[in-house]
Amino acid sequence: QEDQITIRIRRINRKDIRPAKIERYRRESLLFVDNLPIAMTINEKIKETLSSRQDVKIWSTHYTFPEDQLDFIIDIIQATIKTERAH
């Protein structure tokens, strides 16, 4: 069986979080929008895009897929973000 990786997409409200915790999220996060983790409204569009893929399992804000697909999945997420922000 292939190695699987799970990523999580979540919204962080920096007004309600201590600065130290924000720094931890900055270190741990793969993608940011406006220097903040991805917003949940965009997450719904990402979920729609990735749900058609057979190799992606979605649970809430967690996405599990073969580890060798990470770069490809990130490209899909970035394209979705760019499209949504253009609207």
PDB file of N, CA and C in Angstrom:
ATOM      1  N   GLN A   1       0.841  -1.192   0.000  1.00  0.00           N
ATOM      2  CA  GLN A   1       0.000   0.000   0.000  1.00  0.00           C
ATOM      3  C   GLN A   1       0.879   1.246   0.000  1.00  0.00           C
ATOM      4  N   GLU A   2       0.427   2.241  -0.741  1.00  0.00           N
ATOM      5  CA  GLU A   2       1.177   3.493  -0.816  1.00  0.00           C
ATOM      6  C   GLU A   2       1.126   4.229   0.514  1.00  0.00           C
ATOM      7  N   ASP A   3       2.173   5.013   0.767  1.00  0.00           N
ATOM      8  CA  ASP A   3       2.153   5.877   1.942  1.00  0.00           C
ATOM      9  C   ASP A   3       1.121   6.968   1.720  1.00  0.00           C
ATOM     10  N   GLN A   4       0.356   7.232   2.751  1.00  0.00           N
ATOM     11  CA  GLN A   4      -0.675   8.259   2.686  1.00  0.00           C
ATOM     12  C   GLN A   4      -0.234   9.465   3.502  1.00  0.00           C
ATOM     13  N   ILE A   5      -0.688  10.631   3.108  1.00  0.00           N
ATOM     14  CA  ILE A   5      -0.427  11.855   3.850  1.00  0.00           C
ATOM     15  C   ILE A   5      -1.766  12.555   4.047  1.00  0.00           C
ATOM     16  N   THR A   6      -1.924  13.213   5.175  1.00  0.00           N
ATOM     17  CA  THR A   6      -3.145  13.961   5.457  1.00  0.00           C
ATOM     18  C   THR A   6      -2.787  15.419   5.666  1.00  0.00           C
ATOM     19  N   ILE A   7      -3.505  16.292   4.960  1.00  0.00           N
ATOM     20  CA  ILE A   7      -3.341  17.726   5.192  1.00  0.00           C
ATOM     21  C   ILE A   7      -4.660  18.249   5.736  1.00  0.00           C
ATOM     22  N   ARG A   8      -4.599  19.360   6.426  1.00  0.00           N
ATOM     23  CA  ARG A   8      -5.802  19.967   6.986  1.00  0.00           C
ATOM     24  C   ARG A   8      -5.901  21.401   6.493  1.00  0.00           C
ATOM     25  N   ILE A   9      -7.094  21.769   6.077  1.00  0.00           N
ATOM     26  CA  ILE A   9      -7.343  23.142   5.652  1.00  0.00           C
ATOM     27  C   ILE A   9      -8.249  23.760   6.701  1.00  0.00           C
ATOM     28  N   ARG A  10      -7.800  24.846   7.272  1.00  0.00           N
ATOM     29  CA  ARG A  10      -8.593  25.481   8.317  1.00  0.00           C
ATOM     30  C   ARG A  10      -8.450  26.982   8.283  1.00  0.00           C
ATOM     31  N   ARG A  11      -9.400  27.619   8.919  1.00  0.00           N
ATOM     32  CA  ARG A  11      -9.404  29.075   8.999  1.00  0.00           C
ATOM     33  C   ARG A  11      -8.898  29.481  10.373  1.00  0.00           C
ATOM     34  N   ILE A  12      -8.015  30.436  10.399  1.00  0.00           N
ATOM     35  CA  ILE A  12      -7.473  30.958  11.642  1.00  0.00           C
ATOM     36  C   ILE A  12      -7.887  32.424  11.744  1.00  0.00           C
ATOM     37  N   ASN A  13      -8.510  32.790  12.837  1.00  0.00           N
ATOM     38  CA  ASN A  13      -8.854  34.187  13.081  1.00  0.00           C
ATOM     39  C   ASN A  13      -7.762  34.771  13.969  1.00  0.00           C
ATOM     40  N   ARG A  14      -6.879  35.553  13.398  1.00  0.00           N
ATOM     41  CA  ARG A  14      -5.721  36.005  14.157  1.00  0.00           C
ATOM     42  C   ARG A  14      -6.069  36.990  15.266  1.00  0.00           C
ATOM     43  N   LYS A  15      -7.262  37.542  15.251  1.00  0.00           N
ATOM     44  CA  LYS A  15      -7.663  38.442  16.337  1.00  0.00           C
ATOM     45  C   LYS A  15      -7.900  37.681  17.637  1.00  0.00           C
ATOM     46  N   ASP A  16      -8.206  36.397  17.530  1.00  0.00           N
ATOM     47  CA  ASP A  16      -8.526  35.586  18.707  1.00  0.00           C
ATOM     48  C   ASP A  16      -7.400  34.643  19.121  1.00  0.00           C
ATOM     49  N   ILE A  17      -6.239  34.773  18.522  1.00  0.00           N
ATOM     50  CA  ILE A  17      -5.138  33.844  18.796  1.00  0.00           C
ATOM     51  C   ILE A  17      -3.917  34.601  19.289  1.00  0.00           C
ATOM     52  N   ARG A  18      -3.242  34.000  20.267  1.00  0.00           N
ATOM     53  CA  ARG A  18      -2.003  34.594  20.777  1.00  0.00           C
ATOM     54  C   ARG A  18      -0.942  34.603  19.675  1.00  0.00           C
ATOM     55  N   PRO A  19      -0.066  35.601  19.677  1.00  0.00           N
ATOM     56  CA  PRO A  19       0.982  35.686  18.651  1.00  0.00           C
ATOM     57  C   PRO A  19       1.851  34.429  18.555  1.00  0.00           C
ATOM     58  N   ALA A  20       2.159  33.796  19.671  1.00  0.00           N
ATOM     59  CA  ALA A  20       2.989  32.584  19.633  1.00  0.00           C
ATOM     60  C   ALA A  20       2.291  31.461  18.868  1.00  0.00           C
ATOM     61  N   LYS A  21       0.990  31.352  19.030  1.00  0.00           N
ATOM     62  CA  LYS A  21       0.242  30.313  18.327  1.00  0.00           C
ATOM     63  C   LYS A  21       0.179  30.616  16.825  1.00  0.00           C
ATOM     64  N   ILE A  22       0.039  31.885  16.471  1.00  0.00           N
ATOM     65  CA  ILE A  22       0.054  32.266  15.056  1.00  0.00           C
ATOM     66  C   ILE A  22       1.386  31.862  14.432  1.00  0.00           C
ATOM     67  N   GLU A  23       2.474  32.102  15.128  1.00  0.00           N
ATOM     68  CA  GLU A  23       3.795  31.721  14.602  1.00  0.00           C
ATOM     69  C   GLU A  23       3.892  30.219  14.398  1.00  0.00           C
ATOM     70  N   ARG A  24       3.327  29.438  15.319  1.00  0.00           N
ATOM     71  CA  ARG A  24       3.337  27.983  15.160  1.00  0.00           C
ATOM     72  C   ARG A  24       2.576  27.585  13.897  1.00  0.00           C
ATOM     73  N   TYR A  25       1.414  28.187  13.677  1.00  0.00           N
ATOM     74  CA  TYR A  25       0.643  27.888  12.472  1.00  0.00           C
ATOM     75  C   TYR A  25       1.401  28.305  11.217  1.00  0.00           C
ATOM     76  N   ARG A  26       2.100  29.421  11.272  1.00  0.00           N
ATOM     77  CA  ARG A  26       2.894  29.856  10.110  1.00  0.00           C
ATOM     78  C   ARG A  26       3.964  28.824   9.769  1.00  0.00           C
ATOM     79  N   ARG A  27       4.602  28.263  10.783  1.00  0.00           N
ATOM     80  CA  ARG A  27       5.643  27.256  10.549  1.00  0.00           C
ATOM     81  C   ARG A  27       5.061  25.960  10.005  1.00  0.00           C
ATOM     82  N   GLU A  28       3.861  25.588  10.459  1.00  0.00           N
ATOM     83  CA  GLU A  28       3.280  24.295  10.112  1.00  0.00           C
ATOM     84  C   GLU A  28       2.437  24.313   8.843  1.00  0.00           C
ATOM     85  N   SER A  29       2.060  25.476   8.360  1.00  0.00           N
ATOM     86  CA  SER A  29       1.127  25.557   7.243  1.00  0.00           C
ATOM     87  C   SER A  29       1.831  25.470   5.895  1.00  0.00           C
ATOM     88  N   LEU A  30       1.148  24.857   4.937  1.00  0.00           N
ATOM     89  CA  LEU A  30       1.670  24.716   3.580  1.00  0.00           C
ATOM     90  C   LEU A  30       1.332  25.922   2.716  1.00  0.00           C
ATOM     91  N   LEU A  31       0.132  26.444   2.873  1.00  0.00           N
ATOM     92  CA  LEU A  31      -0.350  27.535   2.033  1.00  0.00           C
ATOM     93  C   LEU A  31      -1.008  28.610   2.879  1.00  0.00           C
ATOM     94  N   PHE A  32      -0.891  29.829   2.420  1.00  0.00           N
ATOM     95  CA  PHE A  32      -1.539  30.948   3.084  1.00  0.00           C
ATOM     96  C   PHE A  32      -2.229  31.812   2.042  1.00  0.00           C
ATOM     97  N   VAL A  33      -3.291  32.492   2.446  1.00  0.00           N
ATOM     98  CA  VAL A  33      -3.943  33.500   1.631  1.00  0.00           C
ATOM     99  C   VAL A  33      -3.823  34.797   2.411  1.00  0.00           C
ATOM    100  N   ASP A  34      -3.277  35.814   1.791  1.00  0.00           N
ATOM    101  CA  ASP A  34      -3.043  37.081   2.493  1.00  0.00           C
ATOM    102  C   ASP A  34      -2.258  36.865   3.781  1.00  0.00           C
ATOM    103  N   ASN A  35      -1.241  36.015   3.713  1.00  0.00           N
ATOM    104  CA  ASN A  35      -0.384  35.682   4.856  1.00  0.00           C
ATOM    105  C   ASN A  35      -1.121  35.018   6.005  1.00  0.00           C
ATOM    106  N   LEU A  36      -2.283  34.468   5.742  1.00  0.00           N
ATOM    107  CA  LEU A  36      -3.030  33.715   6.745  1.00  0.00           C
ATOM    108  C   LEU A  36      -3.431  32.374   6.150  1.00  0.00           C
ATOM    109  N   PRO A  37      -3.625  31.354   6.982  1.00  0.00           N
ATOM    110  CA  PRO A  37      -4.096  30.073   6.440  1.00  0.00           C
ATOM    111  C   PRO A  37      -5.395  30.248   5.651  1.00  0.00           C
ATOM    112  N   ILE A  38      -5.665  29.318   4.773  1.00  0.00           N
ATOM    113  CA  ILE A  38      -6.780  29.378   3.831  1.00  0.00           C
ATOM    114  C   ILE A  38      -8.131  29.544   4.538  1.00  0.00           C
ATOM    115  N   ALA A  39      -8.968  30.416   4.015  1.00  0.00           N
ATOM    116  CA  ALA A  39     -10.296  30.666   4.578  1.00  0.00           C
ATOM    117  C   ALA A  39     -11.246  29.516   4.266  1.00  0.00           C
ATOM    118  N   MET A  40     -12.229  29.300   5.141  1.00  0.00           N
ATOM    119  CA  MET A  40     -13.154  28.179   4.980  1.00  0.00           C
ATOM    120  C   MET A  40     -14.041  28.318   3.747  1.00  0.00           C
ATOM    121  N   THR A  41     -14.355  29.532   3.320  1.00  0.00           N
ATOM    122  CA  THR A  41     -15.179  29.674   2.120  1.00  0.00           C
ATOM    123  C   THR A  41     -14.452  29.101   0.913  1.00  0.00           C
ATOM    124  N   ILE A  42     -13.173  29.327   0.848  1.00  0.00           N
ATOM    125  CA  ILE A  42     -12.378  28.751  -0.236  1.00  0.00           C
ATOM    126  C   ILE A  42     -12.237  27.249  -0.023  1.00  0.00           C
ATOM    127  N   ASN A  43     -12.209  26.802   1.229  1.00  0.00           N
ATOM    128  CA  ASN A  43     -12.108  25.375   1.521  1.00  0.00           C
ATOM    129  C   ASN A  43     -13.258  24.597   0.889  1.00  0.00           C
ATOM    130  N   GLU A  44     -14.455  25.166   0.874  1.00  0.00           N
ATOM    131  CA  GLU A  44     -15.591  24.477   0.256  1.00  0.00           C
ATOM    132  C   GLU A  44     -15.354  24.263  -1.238  1.00  0.00           C
ATOM    133  N   LYS A  45     -14.777  25.245  -1.907  1.00  0.00           N
ATOM    134  CA  LYS A  45     -14.465  25.097  -3.333  1.00  0.00           C
ATOM    135  C   LYS A  45     -13.359  24.060  -3.536  1.00  0.00           C
ATOM    136  N   ILE A  46     -12.376  24.058  -2.645  1.00  0.00           N
ATOM    137  CA  ILE A  46     -11.305  23.060  -2.720  1.00  0.00           C
ATOM    138  C   ILE A  46     -11.904  21.669  -2.544  1.00  0.00           C
ATOM    139  N   LYS A  47     -12.816  21.537  -1.598  1.00  0.00           N
ATOM    140  CA  LYS A  47     -13.465  20.250  -1.338  1.00  0.00           C
ATOM    141  C   LYS A  47     -14.214  19.773  -2.585  1.00  0.00           C
ATOM    142  N   GLU A  48     -14.929  20.684  -3.247  1.00  0.00           N
ATOM    143  CA  GLU A  48     -15.642  20.336  -4.479  1.00  0.00           C
ATOM    144  C   GLU A  48     -14.670  19.844  -5.550  1.00  0.00           C
ATOM    145  N   THR A  49     -13.553  20.540  -5.687  1.00  0.00           N
ATOM    146  CA  THR A  49     -12.571  20.189  -6.713  1.00  0.00           C
ATOM    147  C   THR A  49     -11.930  18.833  -6.430  1.00  0.00           C
ATOM    148  N   LEU A  50     -11.535  18.601  -5.190  1.00  0.00           N
ATOM    149  CA  LEU A  50     -10.815  17.369  -4.854  1.00  0.00           C
ATOM    150  C   LEU A  50     -11.732  16.166  -4.670  1.00  0.00           C
ATOM    151  N   SER A  51     -13.020  16.390  -4.431  1.00  0.00           N
ATOM    152  CA  SER A  51     -13.928  15.268  -4.170  1.00  0.00           C
ATOM    153  C   SER A  51     -14.114  14.377  -5.397  1.00  0.00           C
ATOM    154  N   SER A  52     -13.829  14.889  -6.577  1.00  0.00           N
ATOM    155  CA  SER A  52     -13.969  14.082  -7.790  1.00  0.00           C
ATOM    156  C   SER A  52     -12.798  13.119  -7.992  1.00  0.00           C
ATOM    157  N   ARG A  53     -11.735  13.306  -7.229  1.00  0.00           N
ATOM    158  CA  ARG A  53     -10.560  12.433  -7.359  1.00  0.00           C
ATOM    159  C   ARG A  53     -10.752  11.169  -6.528  1.00  0.00           C
ATOM    160  N   GLN A  54     -10.492  10.019  -7.144  1.00  0.00           N
ATOM    161  CA  GLN A  54     -10.661   8.728  -6.469  1.00  0.00           C
ATOM    162  C   GLN A  54      -9.670   8.526  -5.327  1.00  0.00           C
ATOM    163  N   ASP A  55      -8.471   9.095  -5.455  1.00  0.00           N
ATOM    164  CA  ASP A  55      -7.413   8.822  -4.479  1.00  0.00           C
ATOM    165  C   ASP A  55      -7.406   9.785  -3.296  1.00  0.00           C
ATOM    166  N   VAL A  56      -8.375  10.697  -3.229  1.00  0.00           N
ATOM    167  CA  VAL A  56      -8.435  11.664  -2.130  1.00  0.00           C
ATOM    168  C   VAL A  56      -9.622  11.320  -1.230  1.00  0.00           C
ATOM    169  N   LYS A  57      -9.325  11.125   0.054  1.00  0.00           N
ATOM    170  CA  LYS A  57     -10.378  10.903   1.040  1.00  0.00           C
ATOM    171  C   LYS A  57     -10.559  12.199   1.813  1.00  0.00           C
ATOM    172  N   ILE A  58     -11.802  12.631   1.957  1.00  0.00           N
ATOM    173  CA  ILE A  58     -12.090  13.903   2.618  1.00  0.00           C
ATOM    174  C   ILE A  58     -12.922  13.636   3.862  1.00  0.00           C
ATOM    175  N   TRP A  59     -12.481  14.189   4.972  1.00  0.00           N
ATOM    176  CA  TRP A  59     -13.244  14.160   6.210  1.00  0.00           C
ATOM    177  C   TRP A  59     -13.122  15.531   6.846  1.00  0.00           C
ATOM    178  N   SER A  60     -14.231  16.271   6.873  1.00  0.00           N
ATOM    179  CA  SER A  60     -14.254  17.617   7.437  1.00  0.00           C
ATOM    180  C   SER A  60     -13.229  18.484   6.710  1.00  0.00           C
ATOM    181  N   THR A  61     -12.211  18.956   7.422  1.00  0.00           N
ATOM    182  CA  THR A  61     -11.177  19.788   6.792  1.00  0.00           C
ATOM    183  C   THR A  61      -9.896  19.008   6.548  1.00  0.00           C
ATOM    184  N   HIS A  62      -9.962  17.671   6.642  1.00  0.00           N
ATOM    185  CA  HIS A  62      -8.790  16.816   6.448  1.00  0.00           C
ATOM    186  C   HIS A  62      -8.858  16.139   5.081  1.00  0.00           C
ATOM    187  N   TYR A  63      -7.746  16.136   4.383  1.00  0.00           N
ATOM    188  CA  TYR A  63      -7.645  15.525   3.061  1.00  0.00           C
ATOM    189  C   TYR A  63      -6.519  14.500   3.107  1.00  0.00           C
ATOM    190  N   THR A  64      -6.822  13.236   2.814  1.00  0.00           N
ATOM    191  CA  THR A  64      -5.820  12.176   2.830  1.00  0.00           C
ATOM    192  C   THR A  64      -5.667  11.652   1.407  1.00  0.00           C
ATOM    193  N   PHE A  65      -4.412  11.484   0.989  1.00  0.00           N
ATOM    194  CA  PHE A  65      -4.125  11.056  -0.377  1.00  0.00           C
ATOM    195  C   PHE A  65      -2.716  10.472  -0.406  1.00  0.00           C
ATOM    196  N   PRO A  66      -2.336   9.792  -1.517  1.00  0.00           N
ATOM    197  CA  PRO A  66      -0.984   9.239  -1.608  1.00  0.00           C
ATOM    198  C   PRO A  66       0.065  10.341  -1.459  1.00  0.00           C
ATOM    199  N   GLU A  67       1.086  10.043  -0.680  1.00  0.00           N
ATOM    200  CA  GLU A  67       2.110  11.044  -0.372  1.00  0.00           C
ATOM    201  C   GLU A  67       2.790  11.591  -1.621  1.00  0.00           C
ATOM    202  N   ASP A  68       2.956  10.744  -2.640  1.00  0.00           N
ATOM    203  CA  ASP A  68       3.625  11.214  -3.855  1.00  0.00           C
ATOM    204  C   ASP A  68       2.767  12.192  -4.667  1.00  0.00           C
ATOM    205  N   GLN A  69       1.520  12.398  -4.255  1.00  0.00           N
ATOM    206  CA  GLN A  69       0.629  13.343  -4.930  1.00  0.00           C
ATOM    207  C   GLN A  69       0.622  14.727  -4.279  1.00  0.00           C
ATOM    208  N   LEU A  70       1.410  14.925  -3.212  1.00  0.00           N
ATOM    209  CA  LEU A  70       1.360  16.172  -2.446  1.00  0.00           C
ATOM    210  C   LEU A  70       1.553  17.406  -3.320  1.00  0.00           C
ATOM    211  N   ASP A  71       2.594  17.438  -4.136  1.00  0.00           N
ATOM    212  CA  ASP A  71       2.850  18.614  -4.972  1.00  0.00           C
ATOM    213  C   ASP A  71       1.694  18.871  -5.941  1.00  0.00           C
ATOM    214  N   PHE A  72       1.153  17.800  -6.521  1.00  0.00           N
ATOM    215  CA  PHE A  72       0.038  17.927  -7.456  1.00  0.00           C
ATOM    216  C   PHE A  72      -1.205  18.469  -6.744  1.00  0.00           C
ATOM    217  N   ILE A  73      -1.493  17.959  -5.550  1.00  0.00           N
ATOM    218  CA  ILE A  73      -2.653  18.421  -4.781  1.00  0.00           C
ATOM    219  C   ILE A  73      -2.482  19.885  -4.394  1.00  0.00           C
ATOM    220  N   ILE A  74      -1.280  20.268  -3.979  1.00  0.00           N
ATOM    221  CA  ILE A  74      -1.024  21.668  -3.635  1.00  0.00           C
ATOM    222  C   ILE A  74      -1.239  22.556  -4.853  1.00  0.00           C
ATOM    223  N   ASP A  75      -0.810  22.104  -6.034  1.00  0.00           N
ATOM    224  CA  ASP A  75      -1.047  22.875  -7.262  1.00  0.00           C
ATOM    225  C   ASP A  75      -2.546  23.062  -7.513  1.00  0.00           C
ATOM    226  N   ILE A  76      -3.327  21.998  -7.305  1.00  0.00           N
ATOM    227  CA  ILE A  76      -4.781  22.086  -7.482  1.00  0.00           C
ATOM    228  C   ILE A  76      -5.371  23.090  -6.490  1.00  0.00           C
ATOM    229  N   ILE A  77      -4.926  23.018  -5.237  1.00  0.00           N
ATOM    230  CA  ILE A  77      -5.424  23.935  -4.208  1.00  0.00           C
ATOM    231  C   ILE A  77      -5.074  25.377  -4.566  1.00  0.00           C
ATOM    232  N   GLN A  78      -3.832  25.604  -4.992  1.00  0.00           N
ATOM    233  CA  GLN A  78      -3.421  26.962  -5.364  1.00  0.00           C
ATOM    234  C   GLN A  78      -4.228  27.485  -6.543  1.00  0.00           C
ATOM    235  N   ALA A  79      -4.496  26.639  -7.534  1.00  0.00           N
ATOM    236  CA  ALA A  79      -5.291  27.058  -8.690  1.00  0.00           C
ATOM    237  C   ALA A  79      -6.718  27.406  -8.263  1.00  0.00           C
ATOM    238  N   THR A  80      -7.279  26.617  -7.354  1.00  0.00           N
ATOM    239  CA  THR A  80      -8.628  26.890  -6.853  1.00  0.00           C
ATOM    240  C   THR A  80      -8.670  28.217  -6.111  1.00  0.00           C
ATOM    241  N   ILE A  81      -7.668  28.463  -5.275  1.00  0.00           N
ATOM    242  CA  ILE A  81      -7.590  29.727  -4.535  1.00  0.00           C
ATOM    243  C   ILE A  81      -7.500  30.900  -5.499  1.00  0.00           C
ATOM    244  N   LYS A  82      -6.629  30.768  -6.499  1.00  0.00           N
ATOM    245  CA  LYS A  82      -6.449  31.856  -7.467  1.00  0.00           C
ATOM    246  C   LYS A  82      -7.757  32.140  -8.205  1.00  0.00           C
ATOM    247  N   THR A  83      -8.457  31.088  -8.610  1.00  0.00           N
ATOM    248  CA  THR A  83      -9.731  31.246  -9.308  1.00  0.00           C
ATOM    249  C   THR A  83     -10.766  31.927  -8.421  1.00  0.00           C
ATOM    250  N   GLU A  84     -10.867  31.487  -7.176  1.00  0.00           N
ATOM    251  CA  GLU A  84     -11.858  32.055  -6.258  1.00  0.00           C
ATOM    252  C   GLU A  84     -11.549  33.502  -5.908  1.00  0.00           C
ATOM    253  N   ARG A  85     -10.296  33.826  -5.756  1.00  0.00           N
ATOM    254  CA  ARG A  85      -9.926  35.197  -5.408  1.00  0.00           C
ATOM    255  C   ARG A  85     -10.153  36.145  -6.580  1.00  0.00           C
ATOM    256  N   ALA A  86     -10.160  35.620  -7.805  1.00  0.00           N
ATOM    257  CA  ALA A  86     -10.384  36.450  -8.988  1.00  0.00           C
ATOM    258  C   ALA A  86     -11.848  36.879  -9.104  1.00  0.00           C
ATOM    259  N   HIS A  87     -12.743  36.143  -8.442  1.00  0.00           N
ATOM    260  CA  HIS A  87     -14.183  36.458  -8.529  1.00  0.00           C
ATOM    261  C   HIS A  87     -14.567  37.544  -7.606  1.00  0.00           C
TER     262      HIS A  87
END
